[in-house]
Amino acid sequence: MRLLVAVSEQGSILRAAATLNVAQPAATKMLRDLEHALGVELFARSSRGVMPTLFGEVVIRHAKLVLAQLRHASDELSSLTQGASGRVVVGTLLAAAPHLLPRAIIALKRERPGIRISVVEGTNDKLRPMLRGGDLDLVIGRLPEYRERAGLTHEILYEEPVSIVVRRGHPLARRSALKLADLRSQEWILPPPETSLRRQLEQGFRAAGLELPALSIESVSILANFALLRETDMVAALPFEVAGSQPDLVRLPIDVDIGYGAVGVTLRRDAELAPATQYFLSIIRRIASTQKAKKGRNGSASCAIDCKIEPGL
């Protein structure tokens, strides 16, 4: 199974064999024996390397799931014999990146330093298949508006409003009140069409009788978006906590209902979590509950889009 996954990732039997410290003839024989046992061709071979066939993709997907479960079994045995240990691979979306996930990791390393953490950043369309395939243990961030039920389960941690942000010193930041129409002529950084935030923006503009801004780029790169906002007069919609994490950005006082986004955790349905993952999930829930309580006290979640928040706050 490890050889199957390695060959699919490397595109070469020679390179896959090297990563596993196996001789190439032995690796080739293992693959041929497996193809003979299954009665199907798993890889298409050419002068440029090998690629999984349709049959190979199915077997590789199941191999990844089995390997993930075996890793969890190993982690559980290690936890029983050595105390708290193991490895958690977490996928993160933009909303969790500034506060929730870092705080949870800091708490985990303080309480269970033996647990190793790997973080993979991306969008839902990238992270969900990785979660289903066993490459991730959980995904944390804004939950998609249309939540896929096939093989996944979602847990809402808290609701977070959306902010419209610009750089500090932007001409619009000096305005005391704005309408969505005032932003129509601005150049925007938009999330991709497959994201729930993009759909919320489309609904907000449509409710105001407007089309999305014609001048725009599409980007999910956090670093690139922050740099563009700081260096230009571009406008972007960001989750409330993400906007507040950047001192060079300000939230615009715009009274429009773009709405909230549910921040939560996505897991494989019916999958037994390893002890390390269970403990990390408990920390995420604990951090999220304090974050939710804080939002309730300062009132930031009581308006549709942090409306009436003064520029620069």
PDB file of C-alpha atoms in Angstrom:
ATOM      1  CA  MET A   1       0.000   0.000   0.000  1.00  0.00           C
ATOM      2  CA  ARG A   2       2.832   2.398   0.825  1.00  0.00           C
ATOM      3  CA  LEU A   3       4.412   1.567  -2.547  1.00  0.00           C
ATOM      4  CA  LEU A   4       1.152   2.250  -4.381  1.00  0.00           C
ATOM      5  CA  VAL A   5       0.834   5.688  -2.778  1.00  0.00           C
ATOM      6  CA  ALA A   6       4.515   6.484  -3.346  1.00  0.00           C
ATOM      7  CA  VAL A   7       4.363   5.561  -7.047  1.00  0.00           C
ATOM      8  CA  SER A   8       1.253   7.710  -7.557  1.00  0.00           C
ATOM      9  CA  GLU A   9       2.952  10.679  -5.853  1.00  0.00           C
ATOM     10  CA  GLN A  10       6.359  10.285  -7.519  1.00  0.00           C
ATOM     11  CA  GLY A  11       5.172   9.271 -11.002  1.00  0.00           C
ATOM     12  CA  SER A  12       8.096   6.879 -11.124  1.00  0.00           C
ATOM     13  CA  ILE A  13       8.689   3.369  -9.774  1.00  0.00           C
ATOM     14  CA  LEU A  14      12.405   4.126  -9.391  1.00  0.00           C
ATOM     15  CA  ARG A  15      11.832   7.248  -7.276  1.00  0.00           C
ATOM     16  CA  ALA A  16       9.078   5.560  -5.261  1.00  0.00           C
ATOM     17  CA  ALA A  17      11.341   2.595  -4.542  1.00  0.00           C
ATOM     18  CA  ALA A  18      14.108   4.948  -3.415  1.00  0.00           C
ATOM     19  CA  THR A  19      11.831   6.733  -0.951  1.00  0.00           C
ATOM     20  CA  LEU A  20      10.910   3.379   0.606  1.00  0.00           C
ATOM     21  CA  ASN A  21      14.475   1.983   0.483  1.00  0.00           C
ATOM     22  CA  VAL A  22      13.343  -0.835  -1.801  1.00  0.00           C
ATOM     23  CA  ALA A  23      15.188  -2.074  -4.884  1.00  0.00           C
ATOM     24  CA  GLN A  24      13.449  -1.141  -8.140  1.00  0.00           C
ATOM     25  CA  PRO A  25      13.132  -4.769  -9.377  1.00  0.00           C
ATOM     26  CA  ALA A  26      11.466  -5.722  -6.090  1.00  0.00           C
ATOM     27  CA  ALA A  27       9.094  -2.742  -6.328  1.00  0.00           C
ATOM     28  CA  THR A  28       8.221  -3.593  -9.934  1.00  0.00           C
ATOM     29  CA  LYS A  29       7.534  -7.223  -8.973  1.00  0.00           C
ATOM     30  CA  MET A  30       5.287  -6.137  -6.070  1.00  0.00           C
ATOM     31  CA  LEU A  31       3.211  -3.958  -8.395  1.00  0.00           C
ATOM     32  CA  ARG A  32       2.920  -6.693 -11.019  1.00  0.00           C
ATOM     33  CA  ASP A  33       1.926  -9.254  -8.377  1.00  0.00           C
ATOM     34  CA  LEU A  34      -0.733  -6.868  -7.080  1.00  0.00           C
ATOM     35  CA  GLU A  35      -2.085  -6.198 -10.578  1.00  0.00           C
ATOM     36  CA  HIS A  36      -2.201  -9.945 -11.231  1.00  0.00           C
ATOM     37  CA  ALA A  37      -4.023 -10.584  -7.930  1.00  0.00           C
ATOM     38  CA  LEU A  38      -6.597  -7.868  -8.648  1.00  0.00           C
ATOM     39  CA  GLY A  39      -6.921  -8.669 -12.333  1.00  0.00           C
ATOM     40  CA  VAL A  40      -6.620  -5.029 -13.422  1.00  0.00           C
ATOM     41  CA  GLU A  41      -3.876  -2.669 -14.565  1.00  0.00           C
ATOM     42  CA  LEU A  42      -3.132  -0.124 -11.838  1.00  0.00           C
ATOM     43  CA  PHE A  43      -0.608   2.079 -13.657  1.00  0.00           C
ATOM     44  CA  ALA A  44      -0.173   3.150 -17.257  1.00  0.00           C
ATOM     45  CA  ARG A  45       3.510   3.000 -18.120  1.00  0.00           C
ATOM     46  CA  SER A  46       5.267   5.228 -20.658  1.00  0.00           C
ATOM     47  CA  SER A  47       8.715   6.653 -21.385  1.00  0.00           C
ATOM     48  CA  ARG A  48       7.863   9.597 -19.133  1.00  0.00           C
ATOM     49  CA  GLY A  49       6.960   7.499 -16.111  1.00  0.00           C
ATOM     50  CA  VAL A  50       3.784   5.961 -14.735  1.00  0.00           C
ATOM     51  CA  MET A  51       0.309   7.314 -14.015  1.00  0.00           C
ATOM     52  CA  PRO A  52      -2.563   5.629 -12.152  1.00  0.00           C
ATOM     53  CA  THR A  53      -5.305   4.154 -14.285  1.00  0.00           C
ATOM     54  CA  LEU A  54      -8.952   4.497 -13.281  1.00  0.00           C
ATOM     55  CA  PHE A  55      -8.593   1.209 -11.384  1.00  0.00           C
ATOM     56  CA  GLY A  56      -5.370   2.419  -9.795  1.00  0.00           C
ATOM     57  CA  GLU A  57      -6.985   5.614  -8.503  1.00  0.00           C
ATOM     58  CA  VAL A  58      -9.641   3.553  -6.706  1.00  0.00           C
ATOM     59  CA  VAL A  59      -7.101   1.216  -5.084  1.00  0.00           C
ATOM     60  CA  ILE A  60      -4.808   4.126  -4.121  1.00  0.00           C
ATOM     61  CA  ARG A  61      -7.695   6.008  -2.494  1.00  0.00           C
ATOM     62  CA  HIS A  62      -8.544   2.993  -0.349  1.00  0.00           C
ATOM     63  CA  ALA A  63      -4.864   2.369   0.412  1.00  0.00           C
ATOM     64  CA  LYS A  64      -4.569   5.902   1.802  1.00  0.00           C
ATOM     65  CA  LEU A  65      -7.573   5.330   4.061  1.00  0.00           C
ATOM     66  CA  VAL A  66      -6.163   2.028   5.334  1.00  0.00           C
ATOM     67  CA  LEU A  67      -2.745   3.588   5.947  1.00  0.00           C
ATOM     68  CA  ALA A  68      -4.385   6.466   7.841  1.00  0.00           C
ATOM     69  CA  GLN A  69      -6.219   3.998  10.082  1.00  0.00           C
ATOM     70  CA  LEU A  70      -3.000   2.033  10.641  1.00  0.00           C
ATOM     71  CA  ARG A  71      -1.246   5.266  11.589  1.00  0.00           C
ATOM     72  CA  HIS A  72      -4.006   5.975  14.076  1.00  0.00           C
ATOM     73  CA  ALA A  73      -3.631   2.473  15.520  1.00  0.00           C
ATOM     74  CA  SER A  74       0.104   3.036  15.902  1.00  0.00           C
ATOM     75  CA  ASP A  75      -0.519   6.398  17.563  1.00  0.00           C
ATOM     76  CA  GLU A  76      -3.004   4.844  19.970  1.00  0.00           C
ATOM     77  CA  LEU A  77      -0.589   2.080  20.952  1.00  0.00           C
ATOM     78  CA  SER A  78       2.134   4.684  21.422  1.00  0.00           C
ATOM     79  CA  SER A  79      -0.179   6.789  23.585  1.00  0.00           C
ATOM     80  CA  LEU A  80      -0.972   3.772  25.756  1.00  0.00           C
ATOM     81  CA  THR A  81       2.666   2.787  26.239  1.00  0.00           C
ATOM     82  CA  GLN A  82       4.423   6.167  26.290  1.00  0.00           C
ATOM     83  CA  GLY A  83       1.776   8.653  27.361  1.00  0.00           C
ATOM     84  CA  ALA A  84       0.362  11.453  25.220  1.00  0.00           C
ATOM     85  CA  SER A  85       1.941  11.293  21.769  1.00  0.00           C
ATOM     86  CA  GLY A  86       0.992  10.912  18.149  1.00  0.00           C
ATOM     87  CA  ARG A  87       0.500  13.098  15.096  1.00  0.00           C
ATOM     88  CA  VAL A  88      -2.362  15.287  13.900  1.00  0.00           C
ATOM     89  CA  VAL A  89      -2.633  16.534  10.321  1.00  0.00           C
ATOM     90  CA  VAL A  90      -5.031  19.483  10.198  1.00  0.00           C
ATOM     91  CA  GLY A  91      -6.320  21.355   7.166  1.00  0.00           C
ATOM     92  CA  THR A  92      -6.999  25.042   7.706  1.00  0.00           C
ATOM     93  CA  LEU A  93      -9.108  27.588   5.903  1.00  0.00           C
ATOM     94  CA  LEU A  94      -8.623  31.345   6.033  1.00  0.00           C
ATOM     95  CA  ALA A  95     -10.993  32.029   8.940  1.00  0.00           C
ATOM     96  CA  ALA A  96      -9.087  29.763  11.325  1.00  0.00           C
ATOM     97  CA  ALA A  97      -5.610  30.940  10.376  1.00  0.00           C
ATOM     98  CA  PRO A  98      -5.177  34.176  12.422  1.00  0.00           C
ATOM     99  CA  HIS A  99      -6.404  33.180  15.878  1.00  0.00           C
ATOM    100  CA  LEU A 100      -8.278  29.931  16.446  1.00  0.00           C
ATOM    101  CA  LEU A 101      -5.756  27.472  15.010  1.00  0.00           C
ATOM    102  CA  PRO A 102      -2.580  29.158  16.367  1.00  0.00           C
ATOM    103  CA  ARG A 103      -4.089  29.395  19.843  1.00  0.00           C
ATOM    104  CA  ALA A 104      -5.126  25.749  19.724  1.00  0.00           C
ATOM    105  CA  ILE A 105      -1.641  24.669  18.611  1.00  0.00           C
ATOM    106  CA  ILE A 106       0.027  26.738  21.353  1.00  0.00           C
ATOM    107  CA  ALA A 107      -2.256  25.163  23.966  1.00  0.00           C
ATOM    108  CA  LEU A 108      -1.597  21.677  22.584  1.00  0.00           C
ATOM    109  CA  LYS A 109       2.199  22.085  22.654  1.00  0.00           C
ATOM    110  CA  ARG A 110       1.975  23.385  26.207  1.00  0.00           C
ATOM    111  CA  GLU A 111      -0.259  20.568  27.438  1.00  0.00           C
ATOM    112  CA  ARG A 112       0.852  17.640  25.245  1.00  0.00           C
ATOM    113  CA  PRO A 113       4.309  18.461  23.788  1.00  0.00           C
ATOM    114  CA  GLY A 114       4.692  14.900  22.516  1.00  0.00           C
ATOM    115  CA  ILE A 115       1.940  15.359  19.930  1.00  0.00           C
ATOM    116  CA  ARG A 116       3.214  16.440  16.513  1.00  0.00           C
ATOM    117  CA  ILE A 117       1.153  18.827  14.369  1.00  0.00           C
ATOM    118  CA  SER A 118       1.200  19.248  10.590  1.00  0.00           C
ATOM    119  CA  VAL A 119      -0.832  22.082   9.021  1.00  0.00           C
ATOM    120  CA  VAL A 120      -2.058  22.140   5.415  1.00  0.00           C
ATOM    121  CA  GLU A 121      -3.622  25.375   4.147  1.00  0.00           C
ATOM    122  CA  GLY A 122      -6.089  25.547   1.284  1.00  0.00           C
ATOM    123  CA  THR A 123      -9.708  25.929   0.196  1.00  0.00           C
ATOM    124  CA  ASN A 124     -12.563  23.506   0.785  1.00  0.00           C
ATOM    125  CA  ASP A 125     -12.363  22.051  -2.722  1.00  0.00           C
ATOM    126  CA  LYS A 126      -8.752  21.030  -2.017  1.00  0.00           C
ATOM    127  CA  LEU A 127      -9.022  20.042   1.646  1.00  0.00           C
ATOM    128  CA  ARG A 128     -12.247  17.980   1.567  1.00  0.00           C
ATOM    129  CA  PRO A 129     -10.859  15.313  -0.825  1.00  0.00           C
ATOM    130  CA  MET A 130      -7.692  15.131   1.294  1.00  0.00           C
ATOM    131  CA  LEU A 131      -9.835  14.594   4.397  1.00  0.00           C
ATOM    132  CA  ARG A 132     -11.891  11.873   2.717  1.00  0.00           C
ATOM    133  CA  GLY A 133      -8.722  10.197   1.472  1.00  0.00           C
ATOM    134  CA  GLY A 134      -7.134  10.037   4.915  1.00  0.00           C
ATOM    135  CA  ASP A 135      -4.420  12.640   4.214  1.00  0.00           C
ATOM    136  CA  LEU A 136      -5.989  14.954   6.830  1.00  0.00           C
ATOM    137  CA  ASP A 137      -7.447  14.167  10.251  1.00  0.00           C
ATOM    138  CA  LEU A 138      -9.716  17.228  10.372  1.00  0.00           C
ATOM    139  CA  VAL A 139     -10.365  20.550   8.636  1.00  0.00           C
ATOM    140  CA  ILE A 140     -10.960  23.765  10.579  1.00  0.00           C
ATOM    141  CA  GLY A 141     -12.300  27.061   9.235  1.00  0.00           C
ATOM    142  CA  ARG A 142     -15.391  28.532   7.595  1.00  0.00           C
ATOM    143  CA  LEU A 143     -17.837  25.760   6.809  1.00  0.00           C
ATOM    144  CA  PRO A 144     -19.142  25.703   3.232  1.00  0.00           C
ATOM    145  CA  GLU A 145     -22.619  27.105   2.714  1.00  0.00           C
ATOM    146  CA  TYR A 146     -23.699  23.887   0.997  1.00  0.00           C
ATOM    147  CA  ARG A 147     -22.187  21.226   3.202  1.00  0.00           C
ATOM    148  CA  GLU A 148     -21.474  17.920   1.548  1.00  0.00           C
ATOM    149  CA  ARG A 149     -22.766  15.021   3.608  1.00  0.00           C
ATOM    150  CA  ALA A 150     -21.074  12.188   1.716  1.00  0.00           C
ATOM    151  CA  GLY A 151     -18.584  10.745   4.160  1.00  0.00           C
ATOM    152  CA  LEU A 152     -18.180  13.957   6.176  1.00  0.00           C
ATOM    153  CA  THR A 153     -19.628  15.491   9.315  1.00  0.00           C
ATOM    154  CA  HIS A 154     -19.575  19.183  10.293  1.00  0.00           C
ATOM    155  CA  GLU A 155     -19.537  20.784  13.732  1.00  0.00           C
ATOM    156  CA  ILE A 156     -20.248  24.523  14.064  1.00  0.00           C
ATOM    157  CA  LEU A 157     -18.045  26.254  16.652  1.00  0.00           C
ATOM    158  CA  TYR A 158     -19.277  29.850  16.290  1.00  0.00           C
ATOM    159  CA  GLU A 159     -20.664  32.315  13.767  1.00  0.00           C
ATOM    160  CA  GLU A 160     -18.417  35.063  12.415  1.00  0.00           C
ATOM    161  CA  PRO A 161     -19.462  38.221  10.525  1.00  0.00           C
ATOM    162  CA  VAL A 162     -17.815  39.415   7.329  1.00  0.00           C
ATOM    163  CA  SER A 163     -15.817  42.652   7.127  1.00  0.00           C
ATOM    164  CA  ILE A 164     -15.100  44.852   4.119  1.00  0.00           C
ATOM    165  CA  VAL A 165     -11.527  46.064   4.500  1.00  0.00           C
ATOM    166  CA  VAL A 166      -9.039  48.482   2.931  1.00  0.00           C
ATOM    167  CA  ARG A 167      -5.590  49.772   3.855  1.00  0.00           C
ATOM    168  CA  ARG A 168      -5.206  52.319   6.611  1.00  0.00           C
ATOM    169  CA  GLY A 169      -5.231  55.736   4.930  1.00  0.00           C
ATOM    170  CA  HIS A 170      -7.469  54.609   2.055  1.00  0.00           C
ATOM    171  CA  PRO A 171      -9.772  57.454   0.855  1.00  0.00           C
ATOM    172  CA  LEU A 172     -12.840  55.397   1.755  1.00  0.00           C
ATOM    173  CA  ALA A 173     -11.571  54.911   5.319  1.00  0.00           C
ATOM    174  CA  ARG A 174     -12.278  58.582   6.039  1.00  0.00           C
ATOM    175  CA  ARG A 175     -15.974  58.225   5.216  1.00  0.00           C
ATOM    176  CA  SER A 176     -18.383  57.975   8.155  1.00  0.00           C
ATOM    177  CA  ALA A 177     -20.877  55.777   6.298  1.00  0.00           C
ATOM    178  CA  LEU A 178     -20.869  53.826   3.067  1.00  0.00           C
ATOM    179  CA  LYS A 179     -23.252  51.868   0.890  1.00  0.00           C
ATOM    180  CA  LEU A 180     -22.360  48.903  -1.263  1.00  0.00           C
ATOM    181  CA  ALA A 181     -22.895  51.037  -4.369  1.00  0.00           C
ATOM    182  CA  ASP A 182     -19.999  53.251  -3.201  1.00  0.00           C
ATOM    183  CA  LEU A 183     -17.692  50.252  -3.591  1.00  0.00           C
ATOM    184  CA  ARG A 184     -18.909  49.147  -7.023  1.00  0.00           C
ATOM    185  CA  SER A 185     -16.245  51.149  -8.890  1.00  0.00           C
ATOM    186  CA  GLN A 186     -13.389  50.011  -6.637  1.00  0.00           C
ATOM    187  CA  GLU A 187     -10.936  47.295  -7.585  1.00  0.00           C
ATOM    188  CA  TRP A 188     -11.617  44.194  -5.483  1.00  0.00           C
ATOM    189  CA  ILE A 189      -9.853  41.064  -4.338  1.00  0.00           C
ATOM    190  CA  LEU A 190     -12.547  38.410  -4.622  1.00  0.00           C
ATOM    191  CA  PRO A 191     -12.531  34.841  -3.288  1.00  0.00           C
ATOM    192  CA  PRO A 192     -12.957  32.136  -5.958  1.00  0.00           C
ATOM    193  CA  PRO A 193     -16.503  31.258  -7.127  1.00  0.00           C
ATOM    194  CA  GLU A 194     -16.499  27.881  -5.306  1.00  0.00           C
ATOM    195  CA  THR A 195     -16.146  29.501  -1.866  1.00  0.00           C
ATOM    196  CA  SER A 196     -19.049  30.328   0.451  1.00  0.00           C
ATOM    197  CA  LEU A 197     -17.659  33.849   1.000  1.00  0.00           C
ATOM    198  CA  ARG A 198     -17.872  34.517  -2.757  1.00  0.00           C
ATOM    199  CA  ARG A 199     -21.484  33.351  -2.821  1.00  0.00           C
ATOM    200  CA  GLN A 200     -22.270  35.621   0.137  1.00  0.00           C
ATOM    201  CA  LEU A 201     -20.767  38.586  -1.709  1.00  0.00           C
ATOM    202  CA  GLU A 202     -22.745  37.767  -4.845  1.00  0.00           C
ATOM    203  CA  GLN A 203     -25.966  37.580  -2.810  1.00  0.00           C
ATOM    204  CA  GLY A 204     -25.167  40.866  -1.037  1.00  0.00           C
ATOM    205  CA  PHE A 205     -24.559  42.735  -4.289  1.00  0.00           C
ATOM    206  CA  ARG A 206     -27.598  41.137  -5.913  1.00  0.00           C
ATOM    207  CA  ALA A 207     -29.814  42.142  -2.962  1.00  0.00           C
ATOM    208  CA  ALA A 208     -28.605  45.712  -3.464  1.00  0.00           C
ATOM    209  CA  GLY A 209     -29.493  45.525  -7.158  1.00  0.00           C
ATOM    210  CA  LEU A 210     -25.840  45.491  -8.187  1.00  0.00           C
ATOM    211  CA  GLU A 211     -23.485  43.240 -10.116  1.00  0.00           C
ATOM    212  CA  LEU A 212     -20.147  42.174  -8.680  1.00  0.00           C
ATOM    213  CA  PRO A 213     -17.366  44.739  -9.304  1.00  0.00           C
ATOM    214  CA  ALA A 214     -15.950  44.464 -12.811  1.00  0.00           C
ATOM    215  CA  LEU A 215     -12.454  45.411 -11.664  1.00  0.00           C
ATOM    216  CA  SER A 216     -11.288  42.449  -9.629  1.00  0.00           C
ATOM    217  CA  ILE A 217      -8.820  39.656  -9.170  1.00  0.00           C
ATOM    218  CA  GLU A 218      -9.466  36.256  -7.579  1.00  0.00           C
ATOM    219  CA  SER A 219      -7.120  35.057  -4.861  1.00  0.00           C
ATOM    220  CA  VAL A 220      -7.104  32.864  -1.747  1.00  0.00           C
ATOM    221  CA  SER A 221      -3.461  33.555  -0.881  1.00  0.00           C
ATOM    222  CA  ILE A 222      -3.440  35.185   2.555  1.00  0.00           C
ATOM    223  CA  LEU A 223       0.013  36.728   2.178  1.00  0.00           C
ATOM    224  CA  ALA A 224      -0.633  37.984  -1.352  1.00  0.00           C
ATOM    225  CA  ASN A 225      -4.009  39.476  -0.384  1.00  0.00           C
ATOM    226  CA  PHE A 226      -2.594  41.289   2.631  1.00  0.00           C
ATOM    227  CA  ALA A 227       0.267  42.692   0.542  1.00  0.00           C
ATOM    228  CA  LEU A 228      -2.125  43.866  -2.196  1.00  0.00           C
ATOM    229  CA  LEU A 229      -4.398  45.553   0.339  1.00  0.00           C
ATOM    230  CA  ARG A 230      -1.481  47.316   2.034  1.00  0.00           C
ATOM    231  CA  GLU A 231       0.159  48.513  -1.195  1.00  0.00           C
ATOM    232  CA  THR A 232      -2.910  49.492  -3.257  1.00  0.00           C
ATOM    233  CA  ASP A 233      -6.406  50.938  -2.924  1.00  0.00           C
ATOM    234  CA  MET A 234      -8.010  47.533  -3.462  1.00  0.00           C
ATOM    235  CA  VAL A 235     -10.985  46.355  -1.400  1.00  0.00           C
ATOM    236  CA  ALA A 236     -11.605  42.870   0.009  1.00  0.00           C
ATOM    237  CA  ALA A 237     -14.124  40.956   2.104  1.00  0.00           C
ATOM    238  CA  LEU A 238     -12.550  39.033   4.986  1.00  0.00           C
ATOM    239  CA  PRO A 239     -13.808  37.126   8.023  1.00  0.00           C
ATOM    240  CA  PHE A 240     -14.017  39.434  11.050  1.00  0.00           C
ATOM    241  CA  GLU A 241     -11.085  37.894  12.975  1.00  0.00           C
ATOM    242  CA  VAL A 242      -8.876  37.815   9.883  1.00  0.00           C
ATOM    243  CA  ALA A 243      -9.496  41.505   9.257  1.00  0.00           C
ATOM    244  CA  GLY A 244      -8.751  42.362  12.871  1.00  0.00           C
ATOM    245  CA  SER A 245      -5.428  40.503  12.811  1.00  0.00           C
ATOM    246  CA  GLN A 246      -3.815  43.059  10.485  1.00  0.00           C
ATOM    247  CA  PRO A 247      -2.942  46.470  12.007  1.00  0.00           C
ATOM    248  CA  ASP A 248      -2.404  47.984   8.536  1.00  0.00           C
ATOM    249  CA  LEU A 249      -6.009  47.250   7.522  1.00  0.00           C
ATOM    250  CA  VAL A 250      -9.261  48.912   8.607  1.00  0.00           C
ATOM    251  CA  ARG A 251     -12.860  47.767   8.417  1.00  0.00           C
ATOM    252  CA  LEU A 252     -15.171  50.020   6.442  1.00  0.00           C
ATOM    253  CA  PRO A 253     -18.386  51.253   8.146  1.00  0.00           C
ATOM    254  CA  ILE A 254     -20.791  49.817   5.599  1.00  0.00           C
ATOM    255  CA  ASP A 255     -24.386  48.986   6.442  1.00  0.00           C
ATOM    256  CA  VAL A 256     -25.169  45.970   4.292  1.00  0.00           C
ATOM    257  CA  ASP A 257     -26.207  42.436   5.086  1.00  0.00           C
ATOM    258  CA  ILE A 258     -23.584  40.122   3.659  1.00  0.00           C
ATOM    259  CA  GLY A 259     -24.151  37.910   6.645  1.00  0.00           C
ATOM    260  CA  TYR A 260     -22.236  35.528   8.834  1.00  0.00           C
ATOM    261  CA  GLY A 261     -20.110  32.502   8.187  1.00  0.00           C
ATOM    262  CA  ALA A 262     -20.110  29.428  10.376  1.00  0.00           C
ATOM    263  CA  VAL A 263     -16.619  28.567  11.609  1.00  0.00           C
ATOM    264  CA  GLY A 264     -16.271  24.921  12.516  1.00  0.00           C
ATOM    265  CA  VAL A 265     -14.606  21.552  12.183  1.00  0.00           C
ATOM    266  CA  THR A 266     -15.098  18.946   9.454  1.00  0.00           C
ATOM    267  CA  LEU A 267     -14.342  15.276  10.148  1.00  0.00           C
ATOM    268  CA  ARG A 268     -14.706  11.969   8.328  1.00  0.00           C
ATOM    269  CA  ARG A 269     -18.044  10.458   9.177  1.00  0.00           C
ATOM    270  CA  ASP A 270     -17.869   7.312  11.312  1.00  0.00           C
ATOM    271  CA  ALA A 271     -14.062   7.498  11.506  1.00  0.00           C
ATOM    272  CA  GLU A 272     -12.534   6.622  14.867  1.00  0.00           C
ATOM    273  CA  LEU A 273     -10.267   9.487  15.856  1.00  0.00           C
ATOM    274  CA  ALA A 274      -6.812   8.746  17.227  1.00  0.00           C
ATOM    275  CA  PRO A 275      -6.252   9.894  20.834  1.00  0.00           C
ATOM    276  CA  ALA A 276      -4.005  12.764  19.689  1.00  0.00           C
ATOM    277  CA  THR A 277      -6.691  14.026  17.296  1.00  0.00           C
ATOM    278  CA  GLN A 278      -9.377  13.696  19.974  1.00  0.00           C
ATOM    279  CA  TYR A 279      -7.318  15.756  22.405  1.00  0.00           C
ATOM    280  CA  PHE A 280      -6.552  18.433  19.797  1.00  0.00           C
ATOM    281  CA  LEU A 281     -10.245  18.614  18.901  1.00  0.00           C
ATOM    282  CA  SER A 282     -11.104  19.162  22.569  1.00  0.00           C
ATOM    283  CA  ILE A 283      -8.658  22.080  22.665  1.00  0.00           C
ATOM    284  CA  ILE A 284     -10.177  23.592  19.512  1.00  0.00           C
ATOM    285  CA  ARG A 285     -13.628  23.425  21.100  1.00  0.00           C
ATOM    286  CA  ARG A 286     -12.309  25.019  24.282  1.00  0.00           C
ATOM    287  CA  ILE A 287     -10.568  27.879  22.441  1.00  0.00           C
ATOM    288  CA  ALA A 288     -13.622  28.408  20.232  1.00  0.00           C
ATOM    289  CA  SER A 289     -15.937  28.655  23.251  1.00  0.00           C
ATOM    290  CA  THR A 290     -13.817  31.438  24.792  1.00  0.00           C
ATOM    291  CA  GLN A 291     -13.632  33.196  21.419  1.00  0.00           C
ATOM    292  CA  LYS A 292     -17.413  32.936  21.066  1.00  0.00           C
ATOM    293  CA  ALA A 293     -17.929  34.335  24.575  1.00  0.00           C
ATOM    294  CA  LYS A 294     -15.620  37.244  23.786  1.00  0.00           C
ATOM    295  CA  LYS A 295     -17.582  38.042  20.633  1.00  0.00           C
ATOM    296  CA  GLY A 296     -20.774  38.061  22.655  1.00  0.00           C
ATOM    297  CA  ARG A 297     -19.360  40.515  25.224  1.00  0.00           C
ATOM    298  CA  ASN A 298     -17.940  43.041  22.758  1.00  0.00           C
ATOM    299  CA  GLY A 299     -21.029  42.915  20.561  1.00  0.00           C
ATOM    300  CA  SER A 300     -19.136  42.419  17.313  1.00  0.00           C
ATOM    301  CA  ALA A 301     -21.385  39.558  16.294  1.00  0.00           C
ATOM    302  CA  SER A 302     -24.613  41.452  16.894  1.00  0.00           C
ATOM    303  CA  CYS A 303     -24.697  43.258  13.536  1.00  0.00           C
ATOM    304  CA  ALA A 304     -24.813  41.745  10.086  1.00  0.00           C
ATOM    305  CA  ILE A 305     -21.398  42.843   8.832  1.00  0.00           C
ATOM    306  CA  ASP A 306     -19.703  44.596  11.742  1.00  0.00           C
ATOM    307  CA  CYS A 307     -21.736  47.564  10.512  1.00  0.00           C
ATOM    308  CA  LYS A 308     -21.379  50.852  12.388  1.00  0.00           C
ATOM    309  CA  ILE A 309     -17.830  49.930  13.430  1.00  0.00           C
ATOM    310  CA  GLU A 310     -15.763  53.075  13.148  1.00  0.00           C
ATOM    311  CA  PRO A 311     -12.960  53.221  10.565  1.00  0.00           C
ATOM    312  CA  GLY A 312      -9.673  52.014  11.954  1.00  0.00           C
ATOM    313  CA  LEU A 313     -11.151  49.854  14.720  1.00  0.00           C
TER     314      LEU A 313
END
